[in-house]
mmCIF file with all atom_site columns, C-alpha atoms in Angstrom:
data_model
loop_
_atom_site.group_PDB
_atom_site.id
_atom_site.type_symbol
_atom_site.label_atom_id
_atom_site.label_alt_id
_atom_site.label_comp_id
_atom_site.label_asym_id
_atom_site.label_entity_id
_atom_site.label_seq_id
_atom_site.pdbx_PDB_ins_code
_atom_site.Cartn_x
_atom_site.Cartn_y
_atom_site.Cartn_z
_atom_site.occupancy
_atom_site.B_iso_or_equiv
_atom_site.pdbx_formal_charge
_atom_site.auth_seq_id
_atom_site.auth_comp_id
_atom_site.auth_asym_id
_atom_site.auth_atom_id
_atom_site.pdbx_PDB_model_num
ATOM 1   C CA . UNK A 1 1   ? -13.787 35.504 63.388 1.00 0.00 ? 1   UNK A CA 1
ATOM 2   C CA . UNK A 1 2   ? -13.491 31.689 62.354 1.00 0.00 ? 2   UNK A CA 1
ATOM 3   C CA . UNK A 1 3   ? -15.304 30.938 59.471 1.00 0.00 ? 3   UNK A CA 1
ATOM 4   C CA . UNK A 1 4   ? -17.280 27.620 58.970 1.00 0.00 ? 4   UNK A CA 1
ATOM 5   C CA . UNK A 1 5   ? -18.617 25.910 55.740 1.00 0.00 ? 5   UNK A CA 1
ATOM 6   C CA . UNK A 1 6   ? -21.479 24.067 55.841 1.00 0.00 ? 6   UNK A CA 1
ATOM 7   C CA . UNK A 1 7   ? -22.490 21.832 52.014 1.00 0.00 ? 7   UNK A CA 1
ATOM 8   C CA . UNK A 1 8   ? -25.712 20.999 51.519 1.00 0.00 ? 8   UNK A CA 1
ATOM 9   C CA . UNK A 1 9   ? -25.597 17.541 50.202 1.00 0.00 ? 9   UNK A CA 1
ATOM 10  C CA . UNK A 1 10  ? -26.031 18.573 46.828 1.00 0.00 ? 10  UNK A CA 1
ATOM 11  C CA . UNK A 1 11  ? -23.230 21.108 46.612 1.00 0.00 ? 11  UNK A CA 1
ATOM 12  C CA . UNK A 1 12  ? -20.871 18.324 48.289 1.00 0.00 ? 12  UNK A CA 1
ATOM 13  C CA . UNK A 1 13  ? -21.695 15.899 45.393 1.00 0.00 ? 13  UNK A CA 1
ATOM 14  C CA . UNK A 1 14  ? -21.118 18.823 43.075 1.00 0.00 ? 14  UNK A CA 1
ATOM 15  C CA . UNK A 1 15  ? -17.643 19.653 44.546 1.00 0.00 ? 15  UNK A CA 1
ATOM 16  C CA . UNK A 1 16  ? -16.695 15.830 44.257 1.00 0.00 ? 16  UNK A CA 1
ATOM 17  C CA . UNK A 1 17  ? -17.042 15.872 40.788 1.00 0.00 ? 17  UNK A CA 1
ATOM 18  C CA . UNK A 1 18  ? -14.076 18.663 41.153 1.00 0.00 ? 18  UNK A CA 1
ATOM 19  C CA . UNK A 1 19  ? -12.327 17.289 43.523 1.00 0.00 ? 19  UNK A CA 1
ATOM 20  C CA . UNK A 1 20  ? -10.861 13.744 45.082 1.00 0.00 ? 20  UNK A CA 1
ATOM 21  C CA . UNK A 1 21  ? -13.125 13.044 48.070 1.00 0.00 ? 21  UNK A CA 1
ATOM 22  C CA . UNK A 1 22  ? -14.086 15.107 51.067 1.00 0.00 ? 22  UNK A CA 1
ATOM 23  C CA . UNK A 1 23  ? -12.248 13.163 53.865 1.00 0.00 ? 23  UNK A CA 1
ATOM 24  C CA . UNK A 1 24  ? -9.207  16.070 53.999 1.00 0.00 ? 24  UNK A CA 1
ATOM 25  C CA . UNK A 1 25  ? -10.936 19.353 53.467 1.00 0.00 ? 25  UNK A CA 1
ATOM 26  C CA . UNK A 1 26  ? -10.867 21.780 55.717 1.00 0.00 ? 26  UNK A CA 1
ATOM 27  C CA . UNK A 1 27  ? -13.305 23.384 57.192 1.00 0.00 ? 27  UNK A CA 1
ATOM 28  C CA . UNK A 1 28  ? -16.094 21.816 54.706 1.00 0.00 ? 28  UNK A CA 1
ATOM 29  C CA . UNK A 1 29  ? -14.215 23.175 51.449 1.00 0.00 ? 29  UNK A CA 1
ATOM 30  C CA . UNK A 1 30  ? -11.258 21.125 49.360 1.00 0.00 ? 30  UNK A CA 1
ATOM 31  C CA . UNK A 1 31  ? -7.983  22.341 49.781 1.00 0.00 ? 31  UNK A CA 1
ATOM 32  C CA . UNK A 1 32  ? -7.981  24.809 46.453 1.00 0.00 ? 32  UNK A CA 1
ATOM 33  C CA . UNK A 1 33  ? -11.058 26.378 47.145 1.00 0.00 ? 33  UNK A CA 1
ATOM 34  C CA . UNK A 1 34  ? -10.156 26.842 50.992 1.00 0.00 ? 34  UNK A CA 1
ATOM 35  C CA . UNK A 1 35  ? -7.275  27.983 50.111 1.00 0.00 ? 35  UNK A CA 1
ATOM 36  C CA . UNK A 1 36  ? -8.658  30.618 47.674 1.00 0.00 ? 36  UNK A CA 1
ATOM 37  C CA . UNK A 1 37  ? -11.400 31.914 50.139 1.00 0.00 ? 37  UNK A CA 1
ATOM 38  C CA . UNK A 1 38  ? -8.916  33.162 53.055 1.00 0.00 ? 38  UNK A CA 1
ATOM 39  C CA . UNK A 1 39  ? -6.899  34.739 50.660 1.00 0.00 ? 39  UNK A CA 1
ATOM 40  C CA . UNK A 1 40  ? -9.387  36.380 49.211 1.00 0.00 ? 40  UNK A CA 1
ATOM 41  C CA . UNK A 1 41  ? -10.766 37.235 52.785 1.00 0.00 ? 41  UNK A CA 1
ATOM 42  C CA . UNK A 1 42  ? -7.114  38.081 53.775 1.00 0.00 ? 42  UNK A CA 1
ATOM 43  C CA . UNK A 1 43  ? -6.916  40.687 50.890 1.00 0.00 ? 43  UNK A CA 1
ATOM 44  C CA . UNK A 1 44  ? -10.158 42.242 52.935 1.00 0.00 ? 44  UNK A CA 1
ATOM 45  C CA . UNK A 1 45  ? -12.539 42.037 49.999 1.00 0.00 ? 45  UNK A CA 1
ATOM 46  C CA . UNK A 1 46  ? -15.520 44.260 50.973 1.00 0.00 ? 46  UNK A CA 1
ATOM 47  C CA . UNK A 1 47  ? -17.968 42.580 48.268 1.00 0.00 ? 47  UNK A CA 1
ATOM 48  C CA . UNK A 1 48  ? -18.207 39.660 46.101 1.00 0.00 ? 48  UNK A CA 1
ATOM 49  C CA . UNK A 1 49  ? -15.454 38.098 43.936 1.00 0.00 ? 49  UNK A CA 1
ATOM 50  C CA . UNK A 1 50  ? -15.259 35.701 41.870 1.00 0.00 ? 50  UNK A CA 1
ATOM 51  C CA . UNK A 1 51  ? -11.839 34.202 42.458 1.00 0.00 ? 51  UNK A CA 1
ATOM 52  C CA . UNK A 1 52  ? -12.054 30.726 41.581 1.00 0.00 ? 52  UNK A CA 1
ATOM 53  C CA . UNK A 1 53  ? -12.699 28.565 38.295 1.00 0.00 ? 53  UNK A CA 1
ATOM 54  C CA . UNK A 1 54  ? -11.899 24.966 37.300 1.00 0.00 ? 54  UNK A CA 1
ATOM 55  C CA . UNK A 1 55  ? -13.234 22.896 34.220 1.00 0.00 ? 55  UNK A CA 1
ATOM 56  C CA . UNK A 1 56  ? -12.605 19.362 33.989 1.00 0.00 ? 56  UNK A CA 1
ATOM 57  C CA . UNK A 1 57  ? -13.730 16.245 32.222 1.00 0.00 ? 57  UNK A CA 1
ATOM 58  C CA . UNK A 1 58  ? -16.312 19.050 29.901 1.00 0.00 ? 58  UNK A CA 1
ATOM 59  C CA . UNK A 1 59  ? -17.318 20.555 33.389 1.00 0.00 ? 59  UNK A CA 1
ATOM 60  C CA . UNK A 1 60  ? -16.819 24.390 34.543 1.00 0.00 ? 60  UNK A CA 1
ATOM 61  C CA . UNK A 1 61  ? -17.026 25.037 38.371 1.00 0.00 ? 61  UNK A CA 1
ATOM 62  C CA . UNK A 1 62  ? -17.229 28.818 39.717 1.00 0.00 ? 62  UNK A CA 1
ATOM 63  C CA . UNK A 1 63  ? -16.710 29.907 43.004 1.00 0.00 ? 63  UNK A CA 1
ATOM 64  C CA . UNK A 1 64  ? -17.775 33.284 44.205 1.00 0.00 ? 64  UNK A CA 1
ATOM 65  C CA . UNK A 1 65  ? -16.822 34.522 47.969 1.00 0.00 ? 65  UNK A CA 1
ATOM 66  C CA . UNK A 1 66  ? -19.440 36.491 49.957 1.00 0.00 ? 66  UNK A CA 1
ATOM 67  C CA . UNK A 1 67  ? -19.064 38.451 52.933 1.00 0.00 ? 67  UNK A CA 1
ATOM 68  C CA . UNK A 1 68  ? -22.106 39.188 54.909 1.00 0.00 ? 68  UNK A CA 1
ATOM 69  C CA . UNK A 1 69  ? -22.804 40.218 58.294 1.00 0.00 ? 69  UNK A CA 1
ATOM 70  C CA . UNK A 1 70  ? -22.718 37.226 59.403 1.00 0.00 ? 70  UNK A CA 1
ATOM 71  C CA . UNK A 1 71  ? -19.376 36.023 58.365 1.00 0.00 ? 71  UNK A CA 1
ATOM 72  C CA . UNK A 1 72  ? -18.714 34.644 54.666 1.00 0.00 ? 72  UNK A CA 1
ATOM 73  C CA . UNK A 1 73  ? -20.454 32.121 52.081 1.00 0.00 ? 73  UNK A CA 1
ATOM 74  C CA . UNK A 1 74  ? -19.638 30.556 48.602 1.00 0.00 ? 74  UNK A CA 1
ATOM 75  C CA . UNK A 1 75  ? -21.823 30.523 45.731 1.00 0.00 ? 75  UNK A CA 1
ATOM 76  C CA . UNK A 1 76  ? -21.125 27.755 43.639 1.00 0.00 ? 76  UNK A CA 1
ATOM 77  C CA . UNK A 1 77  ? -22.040 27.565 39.967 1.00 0.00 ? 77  UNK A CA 1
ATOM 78  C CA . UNK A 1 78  ? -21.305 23.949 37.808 1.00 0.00 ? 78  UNK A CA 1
ATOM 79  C CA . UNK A 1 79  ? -22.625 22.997 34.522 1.00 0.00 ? 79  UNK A CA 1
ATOM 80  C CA . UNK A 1 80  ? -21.258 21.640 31.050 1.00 0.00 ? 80  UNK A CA 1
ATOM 81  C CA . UNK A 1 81  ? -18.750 24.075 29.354 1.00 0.00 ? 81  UNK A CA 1
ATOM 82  C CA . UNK A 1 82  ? -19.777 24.902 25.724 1.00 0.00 ? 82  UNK A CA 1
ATOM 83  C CA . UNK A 1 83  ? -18.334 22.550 22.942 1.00 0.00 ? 83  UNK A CA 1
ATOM 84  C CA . UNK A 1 84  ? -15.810 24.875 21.390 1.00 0.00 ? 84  UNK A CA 1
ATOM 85  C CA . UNK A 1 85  ? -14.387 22.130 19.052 1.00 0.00 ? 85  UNK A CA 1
ATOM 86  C CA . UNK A 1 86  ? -17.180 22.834 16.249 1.00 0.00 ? 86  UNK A CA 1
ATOM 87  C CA . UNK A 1 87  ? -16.470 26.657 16.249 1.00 0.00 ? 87  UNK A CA 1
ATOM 88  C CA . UNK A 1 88  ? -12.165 26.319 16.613 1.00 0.00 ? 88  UNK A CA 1
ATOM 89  C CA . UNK A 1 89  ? -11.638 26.591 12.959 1.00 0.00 ? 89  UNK A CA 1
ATOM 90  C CA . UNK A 1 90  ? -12.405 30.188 13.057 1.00 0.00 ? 90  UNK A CA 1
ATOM 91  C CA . UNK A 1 91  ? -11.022 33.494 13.840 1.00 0.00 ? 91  UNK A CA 1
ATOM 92  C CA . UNK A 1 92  ? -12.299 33.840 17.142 1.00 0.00 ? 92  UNK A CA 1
ATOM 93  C CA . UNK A 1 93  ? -10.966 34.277 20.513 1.00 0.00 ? 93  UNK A CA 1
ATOM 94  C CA . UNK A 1 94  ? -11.374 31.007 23.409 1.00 0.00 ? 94  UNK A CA 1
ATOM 95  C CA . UNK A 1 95  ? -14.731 33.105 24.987 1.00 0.00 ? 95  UNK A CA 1
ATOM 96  C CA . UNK A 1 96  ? -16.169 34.280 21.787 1.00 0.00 ? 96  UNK A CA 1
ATOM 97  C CA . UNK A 1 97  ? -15.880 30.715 20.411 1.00 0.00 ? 97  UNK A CA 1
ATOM 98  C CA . UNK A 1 98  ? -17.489 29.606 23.334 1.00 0.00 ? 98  UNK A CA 1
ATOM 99  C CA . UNK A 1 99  ? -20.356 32.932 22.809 1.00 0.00 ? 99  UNK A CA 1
ATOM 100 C CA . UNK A 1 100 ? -20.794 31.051 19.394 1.00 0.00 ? 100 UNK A CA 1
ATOM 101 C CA . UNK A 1 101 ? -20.790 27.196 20.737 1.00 0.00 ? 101 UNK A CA 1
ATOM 102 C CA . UNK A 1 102 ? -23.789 28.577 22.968 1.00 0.00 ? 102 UNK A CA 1
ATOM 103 C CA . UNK A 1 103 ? -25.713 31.337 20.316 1.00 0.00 ? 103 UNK A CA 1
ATOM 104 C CA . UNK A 1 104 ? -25.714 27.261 18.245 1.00 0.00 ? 104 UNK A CA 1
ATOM 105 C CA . UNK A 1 105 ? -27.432 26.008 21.236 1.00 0.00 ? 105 UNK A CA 1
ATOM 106 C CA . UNK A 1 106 ? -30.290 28.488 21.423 1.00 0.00 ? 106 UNK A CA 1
ATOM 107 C CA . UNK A 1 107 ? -29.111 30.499 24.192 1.00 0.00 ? 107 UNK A CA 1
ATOM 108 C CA . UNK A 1 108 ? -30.276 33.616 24.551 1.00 0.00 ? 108 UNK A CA 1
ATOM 109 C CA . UNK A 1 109 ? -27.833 36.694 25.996 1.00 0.00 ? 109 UNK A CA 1
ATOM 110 C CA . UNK A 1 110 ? -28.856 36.467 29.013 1.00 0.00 ? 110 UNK A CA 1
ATOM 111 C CA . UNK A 1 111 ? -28.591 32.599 30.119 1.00 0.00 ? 111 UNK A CA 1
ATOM 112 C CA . UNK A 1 112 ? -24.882 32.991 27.504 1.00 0.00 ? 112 UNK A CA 1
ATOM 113 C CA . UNK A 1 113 ? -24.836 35.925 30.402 1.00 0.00 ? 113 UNK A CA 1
ATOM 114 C CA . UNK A 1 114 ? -25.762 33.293 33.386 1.00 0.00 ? 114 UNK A CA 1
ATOM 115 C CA . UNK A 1 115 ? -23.521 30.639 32.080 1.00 0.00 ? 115 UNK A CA 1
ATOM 116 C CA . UNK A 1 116 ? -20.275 32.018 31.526 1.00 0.00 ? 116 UNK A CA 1
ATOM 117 C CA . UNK A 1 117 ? -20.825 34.511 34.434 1.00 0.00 ? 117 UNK A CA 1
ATOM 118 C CA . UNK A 1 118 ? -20.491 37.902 32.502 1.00 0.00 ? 118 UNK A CA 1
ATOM 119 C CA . UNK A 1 119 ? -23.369 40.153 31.712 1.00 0.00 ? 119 UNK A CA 1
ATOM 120 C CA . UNK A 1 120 ? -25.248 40.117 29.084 1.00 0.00 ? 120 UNK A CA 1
ATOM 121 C CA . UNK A 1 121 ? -24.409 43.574 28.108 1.00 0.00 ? 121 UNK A CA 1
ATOM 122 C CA . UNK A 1 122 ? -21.016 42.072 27.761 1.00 0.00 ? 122 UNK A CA 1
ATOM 123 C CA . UNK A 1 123 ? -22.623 38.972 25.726 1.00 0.00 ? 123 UNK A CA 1
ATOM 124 C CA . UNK A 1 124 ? -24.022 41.845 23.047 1.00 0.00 ? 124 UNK A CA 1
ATOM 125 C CA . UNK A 1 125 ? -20.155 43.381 22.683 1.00 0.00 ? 125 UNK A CA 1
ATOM 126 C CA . UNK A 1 126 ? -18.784 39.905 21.817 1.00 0.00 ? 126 UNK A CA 1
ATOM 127 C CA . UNK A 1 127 ? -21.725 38.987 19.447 1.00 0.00 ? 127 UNK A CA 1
ATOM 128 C CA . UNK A 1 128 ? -21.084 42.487 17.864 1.00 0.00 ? 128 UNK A CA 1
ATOM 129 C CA . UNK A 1 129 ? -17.077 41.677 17.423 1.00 0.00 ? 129 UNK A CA 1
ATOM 130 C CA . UNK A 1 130 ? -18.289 38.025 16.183 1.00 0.00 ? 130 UNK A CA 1
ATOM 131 C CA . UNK A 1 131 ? -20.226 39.372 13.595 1.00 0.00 ? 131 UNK A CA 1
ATOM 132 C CA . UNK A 1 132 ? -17.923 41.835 12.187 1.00 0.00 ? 132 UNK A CA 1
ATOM 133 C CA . UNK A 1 133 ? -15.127 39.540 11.850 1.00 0.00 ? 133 UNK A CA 1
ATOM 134 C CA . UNK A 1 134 ? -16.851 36.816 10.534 1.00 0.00 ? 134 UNK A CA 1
ATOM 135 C CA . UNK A 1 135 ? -18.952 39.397 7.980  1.00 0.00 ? 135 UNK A CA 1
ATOM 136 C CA . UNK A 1 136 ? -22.479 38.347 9.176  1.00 0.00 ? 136 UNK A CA 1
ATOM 137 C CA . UNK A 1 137 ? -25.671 40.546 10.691 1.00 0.00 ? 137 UNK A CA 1
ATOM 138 C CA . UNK A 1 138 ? -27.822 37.964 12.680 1.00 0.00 ? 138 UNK A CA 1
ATOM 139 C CA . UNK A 1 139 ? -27.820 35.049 15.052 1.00 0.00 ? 139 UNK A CA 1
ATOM 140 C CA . UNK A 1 140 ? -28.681 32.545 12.441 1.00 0.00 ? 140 UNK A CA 1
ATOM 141 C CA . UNK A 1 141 ? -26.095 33.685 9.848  1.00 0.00 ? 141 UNK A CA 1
ATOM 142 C CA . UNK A 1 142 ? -23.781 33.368 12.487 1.00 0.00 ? 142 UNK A CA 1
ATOM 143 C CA . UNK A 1 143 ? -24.958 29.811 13.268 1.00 0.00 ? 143 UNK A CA 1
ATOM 144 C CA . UNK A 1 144 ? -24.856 28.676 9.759  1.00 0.00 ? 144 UNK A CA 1
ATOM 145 C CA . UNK A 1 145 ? -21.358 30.133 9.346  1.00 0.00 ? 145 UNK A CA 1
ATOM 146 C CA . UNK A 1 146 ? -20.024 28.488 12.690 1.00 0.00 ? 146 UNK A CA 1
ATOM 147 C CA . UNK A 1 147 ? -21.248 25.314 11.230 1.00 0.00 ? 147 UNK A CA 1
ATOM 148 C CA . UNK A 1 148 ? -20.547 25.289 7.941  1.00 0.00 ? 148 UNK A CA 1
#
């Protein structure tokens, strides 16, 4: 089966923000993420995967392979990645400072859940580690700690 991508305008300009421009990629997708797809389809993934992530200049691009019926698509997911800087000083792993950087923001679980791609079940474990290492019991006590 030969697989064809098709970008709406919008998730071309998206991609270009990734990647250098769309004269050389093949079949619709830049190199990396082509590259990524077939062997992800070669592995003969029955469901979807996310098995592609890049962040630059402050942005984080996701990439998540579908099969259908039909043949394949690609979900694409792009937005700002969450200042970490403010929240480094502490003792905190790179995705809990991040859980932090966003909990600061007014996030709730679930769009901390949406951004970073994880559930927000998961979201509720990492608050609960946060929060014991850092000796607090709410959101807000976290926030004023993390920015302190």
């Amino acid at each position: 089966m030969t697989t064809i991508f098709l970008l709406v305008a919008a998730a071309r300009k998206v991609l270009q923000q990734f990647f250098a421009d769309g004269a050389d990629w093949f079949g619709g997708l830049p190199p990396p993420l082509a590259e990524a797809f077939f062997e992800s389809r070669n592995r003969g993934m029955s469901r979807s995967w996310r098995n592609f992530t890049t962040i630059q200049a402050g942005l984080k691009l996701t990439a998540n392979f579908v099969p259908d019926s039909e043949g394949s698509y690609v979900i694409l997911k792009a937005g700002p990645i969450a200042n970490a800087v403010a929240v480094s000083g502490l003792p905190l792993t790179l995705r809990e400072q991040e859980i932090v950087a966003l909990v600061a923001a007014g996030k709730t679980n679930a769009e901390i859940g949406i951004i970073l791609s994880i559930s927000a079940r998961t979201v509720q474990k990492h608050l609960e580690n946060i929060f014991r290492r850092l000796g607090v019991e709410i959101r807000m006590a976290l926030v004023a700690r993390a920015t302190a």
